[in-house]
Amino acid sequence: MSENPKRMGVPGATSCFNCQWRERSEWCVLDHEDVRILDDSKSSSQFKPGQVLFHQGDRCDGIYTVVSGTVAIRKSDIHGNTVLVRLRHEGETIGYRDFFTGSEYSTSAEALSPVTMCFVHRDAVQELLTHNPALGLGFLNQLGGDLKEAEEALLRTSRLSVRTRMAHLLLTLKDRYAEANDDGSLALRLPLSRQDIADILGTRAETVARTIHALEVDNVATFSGRNVIIPDLDSLLDEIELMDE
Amino acid sequence: MSENPKRMGVPGATSCFNCQWRERSEWCVLDHEDVRILDDSKSSSQFKPGQVLFHQGDRCDGIYTVVSGTVAIRKSDIHGNTVLVRLRHEGETIGYRDFFTGSEYSTSAEALSPVTMCFVHRDAVQELLTHNPALGLGFLNQLGGDLKEAEEALLRTSRLSVRTRMAHLLLTLKDRYAEANDDGSLALRLPLSRQDIADILGTRAETVARTIHALEVDNVATFSGRNVIIPDLDSLLDEIELMDE
DNA sequence: CGGGGGTTTGAGTCCGTTCAAAATACGTGG
DNA sequence: CCACGTATTTTGAACGGACTCAAACCCCCG
């Protein structure tokens, strides 16, 4: 988790050449020459929690990659109501859908924690894409994964109860946020408000509160604010059962 | 609609060079040389209504394009329950998501009408992709569009009533299937069973029947089997109203 | 300490589900 | 072409999960 303590250093100090996140992203297919192009055109920046990386409707001029932190992708309707669509974490890319399909962002992005981002301008992306067809395949793969997730979310939302969906959400969040306690239980701090949870589950904040209460009664998970304790992973898994492959 | 009556002719008789569907698909970016590769490796075939093009779990060895007819994409869970995920029509491509993300199909495809398909083997796709980066961009664009649709469907399912979603479905189907009557009303024949409609809307067949009844009472649409008449498009549009951009 | 947003709780209602039965459409063979 | 068996569709009645509106509560921060 921390073989390189300098990864949180000053943004400008990091070159794409030795960026460990690049190795794990779709940018990993680039050769030396192309990495130089990437390095020249990328700019990185930091955001405080609550800060907005871009707004829905803004011109989409390139692609972001999360270097560290958690980013919320939100979508707002005509009434100004805004719903959380998904989360993005370190190593993941942001804004590439709009980059490939339209000229402006169809969502907004907001930092949920202190966040470091890298931005690659559209010209550079375009150039790299023609240089290296494998890069396109990387994005194709990424986009395909997102589509798969969206389709699964659709099935979950229309066939599973809020309680089951809540359990499923906890299960996915634990992979990224949970740490094991000595007694075998799991502890995690949610990056989300109750309203955000409601948005992801496709329900209301009140229902989320009630569902959380129900899970506590059955000792599946204990909530205190954003801190969650899962005493036994198995009982959480039992909540699922009826998922398709 | 019919400047070329021969387009429904024997599959083998059509070359990619003068295929009007190619012009409108992501294959349109290919140059003369690449079209030859495409033409050499493509094979076309016909399917009767109800016939399956491929099963979930089959090896994905290439990409299909619909030349004519309507294809249903279905997903089945472990219990064998199967749900309709989406429809694909002439000019659209099938199976490219699984092609780019995995090695086997995550869905099944079934002909809903007499269907003619073209199949391009993975080797040819791979070759064309490296020849021509623009082809990758085409698929990127396609995939991005699918993702956008899936996200919108997700929001609709979790925030709109079944009735509103039904109206929305009719609206999208009319674009492809409806014909105007002399009295200004629209007539269309649904390619879907009630159960299929229920799957798309994320509800039950019984609820679909009741919703249809309700729409008839309010004179928004009249159903007789799979035949639908929409007396006034405006009253159907009124059912929507609360959609986001 | 006194807001003020996010969260929880309560009570009542409604939409959609469930299970069951009736009705209709459909395909097949006589 | 009709009769029959099966599958789909419709209807009914009862139930229940999630929503709505509203008030109380609790932190967090100034």
Coordinates of C-alpha atoms in Angstrom, one line a residue, chain A residues 56 75-79 83 85-86 97 100-101 106-107 126 129-130 133 136-137 139-141 143-148 150-155 157-159 199 202-204 241-245, chain B residues 56 75-79 83 85-86 97 100-101 106-107 126 129-130 133 136-137 139-141 143-148 150-155 157-159 199 202-204 241-245:
Chain A
Q56 CA -22.3 19.4 -16.4
K75 CA -25.9 14.4 -13.0
S76 CA -28.5 17.1 -12.6
D77 CA -31.9 17.4 -14.3
I78 CA -33.7 20.6 -15.5
H79 CA -35.1 21.3 -12.0
V83 CA -28.1 12.8 -8.3
V85 CA -24.3 8.5 -10.6
R86 CA -21.0 6.8 -9.6
R97 CA -17.4 9.0 -22.3
F100 CA -15.8 10.3 -27.3
T101 CA -19.5 10.9 -27.8
S106 CA -23.1 15.3 -19.4
T107 CA -22.2 15.1 -15.7
Q126 CA -6.1 12.5 -30.4
L129 CA -4.9 7.6 -30.3
T130 CA -3.7 7.7 -33.9
P133 CA -4.4 1.8 -31.7
G136 CA -8.1 3.0 -28.2
L137 CA -8.6 -0.6 -27.3
F139 CA -10.6 2.9 -23.6
L140 CA -12.9 0.5 -25.4
N141 CA -12.3 -1.9 -22.6
L143 CA -16.1 1.9 -21.6
G144 CA -17.3 -1.7 -22.0
G145 CA -16.7 -2.2 -18.3
D146 CA -18.7 0.8 -17.4
L147 CA -21.5 -0.4 -19.6
K148 CA -21.5 -3.7 -18.0
A150 CA -24.6 0.1 -15.7
E151 CA -26.5 -2.8 -17.1
E152 CA -26.0 -4.8 -13.9
A153 CA -27.1 -1.8 -11.8
L154 CA -30.2 -1.6 -14.0
L155 CA -31.1 -5.2 -13.2
T157 CA -32.6 -1.6 -9.3
S158 CA -35.6 -3.2 -10.9
R159 CA -35.5 -6.6 -9.3
D199 CA -29.1 8.3 -5.2
G202 CA -32.3 4.7 -6.6
T203 CA -34.4 5.5 -3.5
R204 CA -34.9 8.2 -0.9
E241 CA -27.9 -14.6 -2.5
L242 CA -30.2 -13.9 -5.4
M243 CA -27.7 -12.2 -7.7
D244 CA -27.1 -13.2 -11.2
E245 CA -23.6 -14.0 -12.4
Chain B
Q56 CA -25.0 -16.2 -23.4
K75 CA -29.7 -11.8 -20.3
S76 CA -30.4 -14.8 -18.1
D77 CA -29.6 -15.3 -14.5
I78 CA -28.6 -18.5 -12.7
H79 CA -32.2 -19.5 -12.3
V83 CA -34.9 -10.7 -19.3
V85 CA -32.2 -6.0 -22.1
R86 CA -32.5 -4.1 -25.4
R97 CA -19.1 -4.9 -25.9
F100 CA -13.8 -5.7 -26.4
T101 CA -14.2 -6.7 -22.7
S106 CA -22.8 -12.0 -21.5
T107 CA -26.1 -12.0 -23.3
Q126 CA -8.3 -6.8 -35.1
L129 CA -8.6 -1.8 -35.9
T130 CA -4.8 -1.5 -36.2
P133 CA -7.6 4.1 -35.7
G136 CA -11.8 2.3 -33.0
L137 CA -13.2 5.7 -32.5
F139 CA -16.8 1.8 -31.7
L140 CA -15.8 4.1 -28.9
N141 CA -18.6 6.4 -30.0
L143 CA -20.2 2.2 -26.8
G144 CA -20.4 5.7 -25.3
G145 CA -23.9 6.0 -26.8
D146 CA -24.9 2.7 -25.2
L147 CA -23.6 3.7 -21.9
K148 CA -25.5 7.0 -22.1
A150 CA -28.1 2.7 -19.9
E151 CA -27.5 5.6 -17.5
E152 CA -30.7 7.3 -18.7
A153 CA -32.6 4.1 -18.3
L154 CA -31.3 3.8 -14.8
L155 CA -32.5 7.2 -13.9
T157 CA -36.4 3.3 -13.7
S158 CA -35.6 4.7 -10.3
R159 CA -37.5 8.0 -10.5
D199 CA -38.6 -6.6 -18.7
G202 CA -38.4 -3.2 -15.0
T203 CA -41.8 -4.4 -13.9
R204 CA -44.2 -7.3 -14.2
E241 CA -43.0 16.1 -19.0
L242 CA -40.6 15.4 -16.1
M243 CA -37.7 14.0 -18.1
D244 CA -34.2 15.4 -17.7
E245 CA -32.3 16.8 -20.6

